[in-house]
């Protein structure tokens, strides 16, 4: 099983997880880390490191973040250098994260490819014809 860490600015992580839990139920090996106003980057990094340690029995871990170049992404990317089994993804949306909950038993490369596609396909524009 692939471990999941979800982090983002404000209550992005806890809010998105609330939606996922409503649809797919409680998820195991799934850590949620909000980057709240006033929190330092060092505190965030410590929490992400703790989540990585909590999931250390798993072969692979993916950190899902909101914005590339944002603090949750940057701190996760730094930590991934020290942990060869950690990948970091930005631009997380609900369809991508929901799909990830059901595909956690495939290879990490297949997992990343499939969920990225789900994220792209999950974006739609409603247009009156």
Tab-separated table of N, CA and C in Angstrom:
chain	number	residue	atom	x	y	z
A	1	UNK	N	0.832	-1.188	0.000
A	1	UNK	CA	0.000	0.000	0.000
A	1	UNK	C	0.875	1.249	0.000
A	2	UNK	N	0.451	2.227	-0.751
A	2	UNK	CA	1.148	3.507	-0.812
A	2	UNK	C	0.593	4.411	0.280
A	3	UNK	N	1.484	4.990	1.071
A	3	UNK	CA	1.079	5.927	2.111
A	3	UNK	C	0.822	7.298	1.518
A	4	UNK	N	-0.126	8.005	2.119
A	4	UNK	CA	-0.490	9.331	1.628
A	4	UNK	C	-0.342	10.356	2.745
A	5	UNK	N	0.296	11.470	2.401
A	5	UNK	CA	0.340	12.647	3.260
A	5	UNK	C	-0.283	13.781	2.457
A	6	UNK	N	-1.241	14.461	3.051
A	6	UNK	CA	-1.924	15.572	2.389
A	6	UNK	C	-1.624	16.848	3.163
A	7	UNK	N	-1.078	17.847	2.476
A	7	UNK	CA	-0.744	19.111	3.129
A	7	UNK	C	-1.009	20.273	2.186
A	8	UNK	N	-1.373	21.393	2.766
A	8	UNK	CA	-1.608	22.589	1.970
A	8	UNK	C	-1.847	23.790	2.862
A	9	UNK	N	-1.980	24.921	2.228
A	9	UNK	CA	-2.166	26.179	2.947
A	9	UNK	C	-3.528	26.225	3.641
A	10	UNK	N	-3.550	26.829	4.839
A	10	UNK	CA	-4.795	26.947	5.591
A	10	UNK	C	-5.336	25.573	5.948
A	11	UNK	N	-6.624	25.400	5.736
A	11	UNK	CA	-7.263	24.116	6.047
A	11	UNK	C	-7.531	23.312	4.772
A	12	UNK	N	-6.685	23.518	3.775
A	12	UNK	CA	-6.808	22.774	2.520
A	12	UNK	C	-6.833	21.272	2.784
A	13	UNK	N	-5.878	20.776	3.559
A	13	UNK	CA	-5.740	19.330	3.774
A	13	UNK	C	-6.929	18.761	4.543
A	14	UNK	N	-7.264	19.348	5.670
A	14	UNK	CA	-8.363	18.808	6.478
A	14	UNK	C	-9.700	18.977	5.766
A	15	UNK	N	-9.869	20.077	5.034
A	15	UNK	CA	-11.106	20.287	4.293
A	15	UNK	C	-11.274	19.291	3.160
A	16	UNK	N	-10.221	19.080	2.398
A	16	UNK	CA	-10.287	18.125	1.290
A	16	UNK	C	-10.466	16.707	1.816
A	17	UNK	N	-9.773	16.379	2.902
A	17	UNK	CA	-9.932	15.039	3.472
A	17	UNK	C	-11.355	14.823	3.968
A	18	UNK	N	-11.992	15.851	4.491
A	18	UNK	CA	-13.379	15.738	4.936
A	18	UNK	C	-14.282	15.299	3.778
A	19	UNK	N	-14.067	15.860	2.605
A	19	UNK	CA	-14.833	15.463	1.415
A	19	UNK	C	-14.531	14.029	1.012
A	20	UNK	N	-13.255	13.668	1.022
A	20	UNK	CA	-12.847	12.312	0.644
A	20	UNK	C	-13.460	11.297	1.595
A	21	UNK	N	-13.425	11.597	2.883
A	21	UNK	CA	-13.969	10.686	3.896
A	21	UNK	C	-15.475	10.503	3.714
A	22	UNK	N	-16.172	11.561	3.347
A	22	UNK	CA	-17.610	11.485	3.111
A	22	UNK	C	-17.927	10.538	1.951
A	23	UNK	N	-17.096	10.559	0.924
A	23	UNK	CA	-17.323	9.747	-0.274
A	23	UNK	C	-16.752	8.338	-0.132
A	24	UNK	N	-15.522	8.224	0.347
A	24	UNK	CA	-14.799	6.937	0.331
A	24	UNK	C	-14.598	6.323	1.712
A	25	UNK	N	-14.983	7.023	2.760
A	25	UNK	CA	-14.797	6.497	4.112
A	25	UNK	C	-13.421	6.828	4.672
A	26	UNK	N	-13.238	6.484	5.921
A	26	UNK	CA	-11.957	6.708	6.611
A	26	UNK	C	-10.849	5.961	5.876
A	27	UNK	N	-9.702	6.601	5.717
A	27	UNK	CA	-8.579	6.011	4.988
A	27	UNK	C	-7.454	5.643	5.945
A	28	UNK	N	-6.860	4.492	5.744
A	28	UNK	CA	-5.713	4.105	6.563
A	28	UNK	C	-4.428	4.565	5.889
A	29	UNK	N	-3.384	4.717	6.689
A	29	UNK	CA	-2.080	5.169	6.189
A	29	UNK	C	-2.214	6.469	5.404
A	30	UNK	N	-2.945	7.397	6.010
A	30	UNK	CA	-3.272	8.682	5.394
A	30	UNK	C	-3.084	9.753	6.457
A	31	UNK	N	-2.121	10.638	6.254
A	31	UNK	CA	-1.796	11.685	7.229
A	31	UNK	C	-2.226	13.046	6.681
A	32	UNK	N	-2.784	13.879	7.548
A	32	UNK	CA	-3.272	15.197	7.157
A	32	UNK	C	-2.495	16.261	7.922
A	33	UNK	N	-1.933	17.228	7.192
A	33	UNK	CA	-1.156	18.291	7.830
A	33	UNK	C	-1.565	19.639	7.239
A	34	UNK	N	-2.279	20.426	8.035
A	34	UNK	CA	-2.629	21.778	7.621
A	34	UNK	C	-1.463	22.718	7.905
A	35	UNK	N	-1.197	23.612	6.979
A	35	UNK	CA	-0.191	24.663	7.175
A	35	UNK	C	-0.958	25.924	7.554
A	36	UNK	N	-1.156	26.081	8.852
A	36	UNK	CA	-2.025	27.131	9.362
A	36	UNK	C	-1.310	28.477	9.452
A	37	UNK	N	-2.097	29.523	9.426
A	37	UNK	CA	-1.566	30.877	9.532
A	37	UNK	C	-0.714	31.012	10.789
A	38	UNK	N	0.455	31.581	10.635
A	38	UNK	CA	1.358	31.782	11.762
A	38	UNK	C	2.312	30.629	12.019
A	39	UNK	N	2.102	29.495	11.353
A	39	UNK	CA	2.989	28.343	11.532
A	39	UNK	C	4.284	28.588	10.759
A	40	UNK	N	5.396	28.256	11.362
A	40	UNK	CA	6.679	28.423	10.667
A	40	UNK	C	6.913	27.267	9.692
A	41	UNK	N	7.759	27.518	8.724
A	41	UNK	CA	8.138	26.466	7.777
A	41	UNK	C	8.835	25.323	8.503
A	42	UNK	N	9.614	25.638	9.528
A	42	UNK	CA	10.300	24.594	10.303
A	42	UNK	C	9.311	23.691	11.026
A	43	UNK	N	8.258	24.277	11.592
A	43	UNK	CA	7.231	23.480	12.271
A	43	UNK	C	6.524	22.580	11.270
A	44	UNK	N	6.211	23.134	10.110
A	44	UNK	CA	5.577	22.326	9.066
A	44	UNK	C	6.481	21.169	8.669
A	45	UNK	N	7.757	21.446	8.449
A	45	UNK	CA	8.711	20.397	8.064
A	45	UNK	C	8.787	19.314	9.134
A	46	UNK	N	8.769	19.705	10.393
A	46	UNK	CA	8.800	18.731	11.490
A	46	UNK	C	7.563	17.845	11.459
A	47	UNK	N	6.412	18.429	11.181
A	47	UNK	CA	5.166	17.643	11.109
A	47	UNK	C	5.167	16.702	9.906
A	48	UNK	N	5.674	17.173	8.788
A	48	UNK	CA	5.756	16.304	7.606
A	48	UNK	C	6.728	15.160	7.869
A	49	UNK	N	7.858	15.461	8.472
A	49	UNK	CA	8.827	14.410	8.828
A	49	UNK	C	8.181	13.392	9.763
A	50	UNK	N	7.400	13.851	10.727
A	50	UNK	CA	6.699	12.936	11.630
A	50	UNK	C	5.723	12.040	10.888
A	51	UNK	N	5.018	12.607	9.910
A	51	UNK	CA	4.084	11.817	9.108
A	51	UNK	C	4.833	10.779	8.280
A	52	UNK	N	5.976	11.162	7.729
A	52	UNK	CA	6.800	10.206	6.976
A	52	UNK	C	7.222	9.065	7.894
A	53	UNK	N	7.622	9.385	9.100
A	53	UNK	CA	8.019	8.349	10.063
A	53	UNK	C	6.835	7.449	10.412
A	54	UNK	N	5.636	8.033	10.561
A	54	UNK	CA	4.438	7.239	10.862
A	54	UNK	C	4.133	6.237	9.754
A	55	UNK	N	4.521	6.557	8.540
A	55	UNK	CA	4.247	5.701	7.377
A	55	UNK	C	5.482	4.927	6.919
A	56	UNK	N	6.518	4.931	7.726
A	56	UNK	CA	7.811	4.371	7.308
A	56	UNK	C	7.789	2.870	7.030
A	57	UNK	N	6.769	2.167	7.497
A	57	UNK	CA	6.690	0.729	7.222
A	57	UNK	C	6.227	0.447	5.790
A	58	UNK	N	5.760	1.476	5.098
A	58	UNK	CA	5.260	1.308	3.734
A	58	UNK	C	6.386	1.509	2.724
A	59	UNK	N	6.256	0.831	1.599
A	59	UNK	CA	7.299	0.902	0.569
A	59	UNK	C	7.404	2.294	-0.040
A	60	UNK	N	6.261	2.922	-0.298
A	60	UNK	CA	6.248	4.229	-0.958
A	60	UNK	C	5.279	5.177	-0.260
A	61	UNK	N	5.600	6.460	-0.326
A	61	UNK	CA	4.780	7.514	0.263
A	61	UNK	C	4.678	8.638	-0.761
A	62	UNK	N	3.481	9.197	-0.889
A	62	UNK	CA	3.291	10.364	-1.749
A	62	UNK	C	2.756	11.501	-0.888
A	63	UNK	N	3.397	12.658	-1.000
A	63	UNK	CA	2.910	13.864	-0.338
A	63	UNK	C	2.145	14.668	-1.379
A	64	UNK	N	0.856	14.855	-1.133
A	64	UNK	CA	-0.011	15.629	-2.009
A	64	UNK	C	-0.075	17.051	-1.462
A	65	UNK	N	0.229	18.046	-2.293
A	65	UNK	CA	0.201	19.440	-1.856
A	65	UNK	C	-0.674	20.268	-2.789
A	66	UNK	N	-0.957	21.493	-2.351
A	66	UNK	CA	-1.844	22.336	-3.136
A	66	UNK	C	-1.130	23.095	-4.261
A	67	UNK	N	-0.041	23.791	-3.944
A	67	UNK	CA	0.569	24.701	-4.910
A	67	UNK	C	2.064	24.417	-5.069
A	68	UNK	N	2.501	24.199	-6.301
A	68	UNK	CA	3.937	24.039	-6.564
A	68	UNK	C	4.638	25.334	-6.182
A	69	UNK	N	5.722	25.210	-5.438
A	69	UNK	CA	6.457	26.387	-5.009
A	69	UNK	C	5.987	26.962	-3.691
A	70	UNK	N	4.852	26.472	-3.179
A	70	UNK	CA	4.368	26.900	-1.868
A	70	UNK	C	5.145	26.191	-0.761
A	71	UNK	N	5.002	26.675	0.449
A	71	UNK	CA	5.760	26.116	1.570
A	71	UNK	C	5.500	24.627	1.783
A	72	UNK	N	4.249	24.133	1.764
A	72	UNK	CA	4.060	22.685	1.936
A	72	UNK	C	4.790	21.871	0.858
A	73	UNK	N	4.740	22.345	-0.370
A	73	UNK	CA	5.448	21.664	-1.457
A	73	UNK	C	6.956	21.728	-1.244
A	74	UNK	N	7.465	22.916	-0.968
A	74	UNK	CA	8.915	23.090	-0.816
A	74	UNK	C	9.483	22.267	0.332
A	75	UNK	N	8.819	22.283	1.481
A	75	UNK	CA	9.313	21.518	2.632
A	75	UNK	C	9.228	20.016	2.358
A	76	UNK	N	8.168	19.589	1.689
A	76	UNK	CA	8.031	18.170	1.332
A	76	UNK	C	9.107	17.752	0.344
A	77	UNK	N	9.379	18.614	-0.629
A	77	UNK	CA	10.413	18.313	-1.624
A	77	UNK	C	11.778	18.164	-0.958
A	78	UNK	N	12.098	19.057	-0.019
A	78	UNK	CA	13.369	18.947	0.708
A	78	UNK	C	13.459	17.615	1.441
A	79	UNK	N	12.372	17.231	2.101
A	79	UNK	CA	12.378	15.975	2.862
A	79	UNK	C	12.454	14.759	1.944
A	80	UNK	N	11.896	14.872	0.741
A	80	UNK	CA	11.919	13.727	-0.181
A	80	UNK	C	13.340	13.383	-0.615
A	81	UNK	N	14.232	14.359	-0.574
A	81	UNK	CA	15.631	14.112	-0.932
A	81	UNK	C	16.265	13.141	0.063
A	82	UNK	N	15.904	13.286	1.328
A	82	UNK	CA	16.457	12.418	2.378
A	82	UNK	C	15.746	11.075	2.462
A	83	UNK	N	14.559	10.994	1.881
A	83	UNK	CA	13.760	9.766	1.920
A	83	UNK	C	13.497	9.335	0.481
A	84	UNK	N	14.234	8.383	0.000
A	84	UNK	CA	14.140	7.952	-1.388
A	84	UNK	C	12.802	7.379	-1.802
A	85	UNK	N	11.957	7.031	-0.833
A	85	UNK	CA	10.662	6.430	-1.161
A	85	UNK	C	9.521	7.447	-1.112
A	86	UNK	N	9.847	8.734	-1.036
A	86	UNK	CA	8.827	9.779	-0.934
A	86	UNK	C	8.777	10.580	-2.230
A	87	UNK	N	7.570	10.704	-2.779
A	87	UNK	CA	7.346	11.552	-3.954
A	87	UNK	C	6.440	12.702	-3.536
A	88	UNK	N	6.532	13.801	-4.244
A	88	UNK	CA	5.752	14.990	-3.911
A	88	UNK	C	4.986	15.436	-5.151
A	89	UNK	N	3.710	15.737	-4.972
A	89	UNK	CA	2.839	16.136	-6.064
A	89	UNK	C	2.158	17.447	-5.687
A	90	UNK	N	2.019	18.350	-6.634
A	90	UNK	CA	1.291	19.599	-6.382
A	90	UNK	C	0.060	19.657	-7.276
A	91	UNK	N	-0.807	20.612	-6.995
A	91	UNK	CA	-2.020	20.768	-7.788
A	91	UNK	C	-3.108	19.772	-7.425
A	92	UNK	N	-3.062	19.263	-6.222
A	92	UNK	CA	-4.015	18.241	-5.783
A	92	UNK	C	-5.442	18.764	-5.880
A	93	UNK	N	-6.316	17.937	-6.455
A	93	UNK	CA	-7.743	18.243	-6.465
A	93	UNK	C	-8.515	17.016	-5.983
A	94	UNK	N	-9.804	17.182	-5.759
A	94	UNK	CA	-10.614	16.106	-5.186
A	94	UNK	C	-10.656	14.854	-6.067
A	95	UNK	N	-10.877	14.955	-7.379
A	95	UNK	CA	-10.893	13.737	-8.191
A	95	UNK	C	-9.573	12.959	-8.132
A	96	UNK	N	-8.463	13.674	-8.166
A	96	UNK	CA	-7.144	13.044	-8.093
A	96	UNK	C	-6.978	12.317	-6.760
A	97	UNK	N	-7.310	12.998	-5.663
A	97	UNK	CA	-7.131	12.404	-4.342
A	97	UNK	C	-8.091	11.241	-4.121
A	98	UNK	N	-9.323	11.376	-4.580
A	98	UNK	CA	-10.290	10.285	-4.447
A	98	UNK	C	-9.809	9.052	-5.198
A	99	UNK	N	-9.344	9.230	-6.419
A	99	UNK	CA	-8.831	8.110	-7.203
A	99	UNK	C	-7.638	7.462	-6.508
A	100	UNK	N	-6.813	8.272	-5.882
A	100	UNK	CA	-5.634	7.725	-5.197
A	100	UNK	C	-6.023	6.778	-4.070
A	101	UNK	N	-7.169	7.006	-3.459
A	101	UNK	CA	-7.616	6.140	-2.357
A	101	UNK	C	-7.930	4.723	-2.830
A	102	UNK	N	-8.271	4.578	-4.096
A	102	UNK	CA	-8.660	3.277	-4.628
A	102	UNK	C	-7.556	2.591	-5.431
A	103	UNK	N	-6.416	3.233	-5.581
A	103	UNK	CA	-5.344	2.676	-6.417
A	103	UNK	C	-4.035	2.547	-5.664
A	104	UNK	N	-4.090	2.365	-4.375
A	104	UNK	CA	-2.884	2.410	-3.549
A	104	UNK	C	-2.109	1.103	-3.514
A	105	UNK	N	-2.556	0.108	-4.242
A	105	UNK	CA	-1.873	-1.187	-4.230
A	105	UNK	C	-1.203	-1.516	-5.556
A	106	UNK	N	-0.937	-0.499	-6.355
A	106	UNK	CA	-0.214	-0.695	-7.618
A	106	UNK	C	1.208	-0.169	-7.439
A	107	UNK	N	2.031	-0.307	-8.458
A	107	UNK	CA	3.396	0.231	-8.371
A	107	UNK	C	3.334	1.752	-8.271
A	108	UNK	N	4.354	2.341	-7.692
A	108	UNK	CA	4.372	3.794	-7.511
A	108	UNK	C	4.338	4.527	-8.845
A	109	UNK	N	5.012	4.016	-9.861
A	109	UNK	CA	5.002	4.680	-11.172
A	109	UNK	C	3.616	4.636	-11.802
A	110	UNK	N	2.968	3.478	-11.724
A	110	UNK	CA	1.611	3.343	-12.253
A	110	UNK	C	0.652	4.243	-11.476
A	111	UNK	N	0.804	4.262	-10.162
A	111	UNK	CA	-0.023	5.094	-9.286
A	111	UNK	C	0.071	6.564	-9.700
A	112	UNK	N	1.284	7.067	-9.830
A	112	UNK	CA	1.481	8.478	-10.164
A	112	UNK	C	0.874	8.811	-11.527
A	113	UNK	N	1.096	7.950	-12.493
A	113	UNK	CA	0.571	8.188	-13.840
A	113	UNK	C	-0.959	8.219	-13.836
A	114	UNK	N	-1.570	7.242	-13.165
A	114	UNK	CA	-3.030	7.140	-13.167
A	114	UNK	C	-3.700	8.281	-12.412
A	115	UNK	N	-3.151	8.657	-11.267
A	115	UNK	CA	-3.814	9.725	-10.511
A	115	UNK	C	-3.625	11.091	-11.174
A	116	UNK	N	-2.496	11.298	-11.826
A	116	UNK	CA	-2.310	12.552	-12.562
A	116	UNK	C	-3.364	12.662	-13.668
A	117	UNK	N	-3.627	11.559	-14.333
A	117	UNK	CA	-4.654	11.553	-15.375
A	117	UNK	C	-6.028	11.829	-14.768
A	118	UNK	N	-6.320	11.235	-13.618
A	118	UNK	CA	-7.602	11.467	-12.935
A	118	UNK	C	-7.774	12.933	-12.575
A	119	UNK	N	-6.701	13.550	-12.123
A	119	UNK	CA	-6.762	14.967	-11.775
A	119	UNK	C	-7.095	15.834	-12.974
A	120	UNK	N	-6.488	15.515	-14.108
A	120	UNK	CA	-6.750	16.278	-15.332
A	120	UNK	C	-8.178	16.050	-15.814
A	121	UNK	N	-8.604	14.781	-15.837
A	121	UNK	CA	-9.939	14.445	-16.326
A	121	UNK	C	-11.037	14.940	-15.393
A	122	UNK	N	-10.703	15.140	-14.127
A	122	UNK	CA	-11.692	15.590	-13.152
A	122	UNK	C	-12.045	17.061	-13.273
A	123	UNK	N	-11.301	17.783	-14.070
A	123	UNK	CA	-11.585	19.207	-14.266
A	123	UNK	C	-12.511	19.361	-15.468
A	124	UNK	N	-13.646	19.999	-15.256
A	124	UNK	CA	-14.644	20.180	-16.318
A	124	UNK	C	-15.139	21.621	-16.322
A	125	UNK	N	-15.534	22.080	-17.471
A	125	UNK	CA	-16.158	23.389	-17.609
A	125	UNK	C	-17.603	23.162	-18.025
A	126	UNK	N	-18.529	23.715	-17.253
A	126	UNK	CA	-19.934	23.647	-17.631
A	126	UNK	C	-20.217	24.799	-18.580
A	127	UNK	N	-20.821	24.471	-19.696
A	127	UNK	CA	-21.109	25.493	-20.693
A	127	UNK	C	-22.508	25.252	-21.239
A	128	UNK	N	-23.332	26.264	-21.195
A	128	UNK	CA	-24.676	26.170	-21.748
A	128	UNK	C	-24.562	26.245	-23.258
A	129	UNK	N	-25.208	25.289	-23.926
A	129	UNK	CA	-25.133	25.242	-25.391
A	129	UNK	C	-26.216	26.074	-26.016
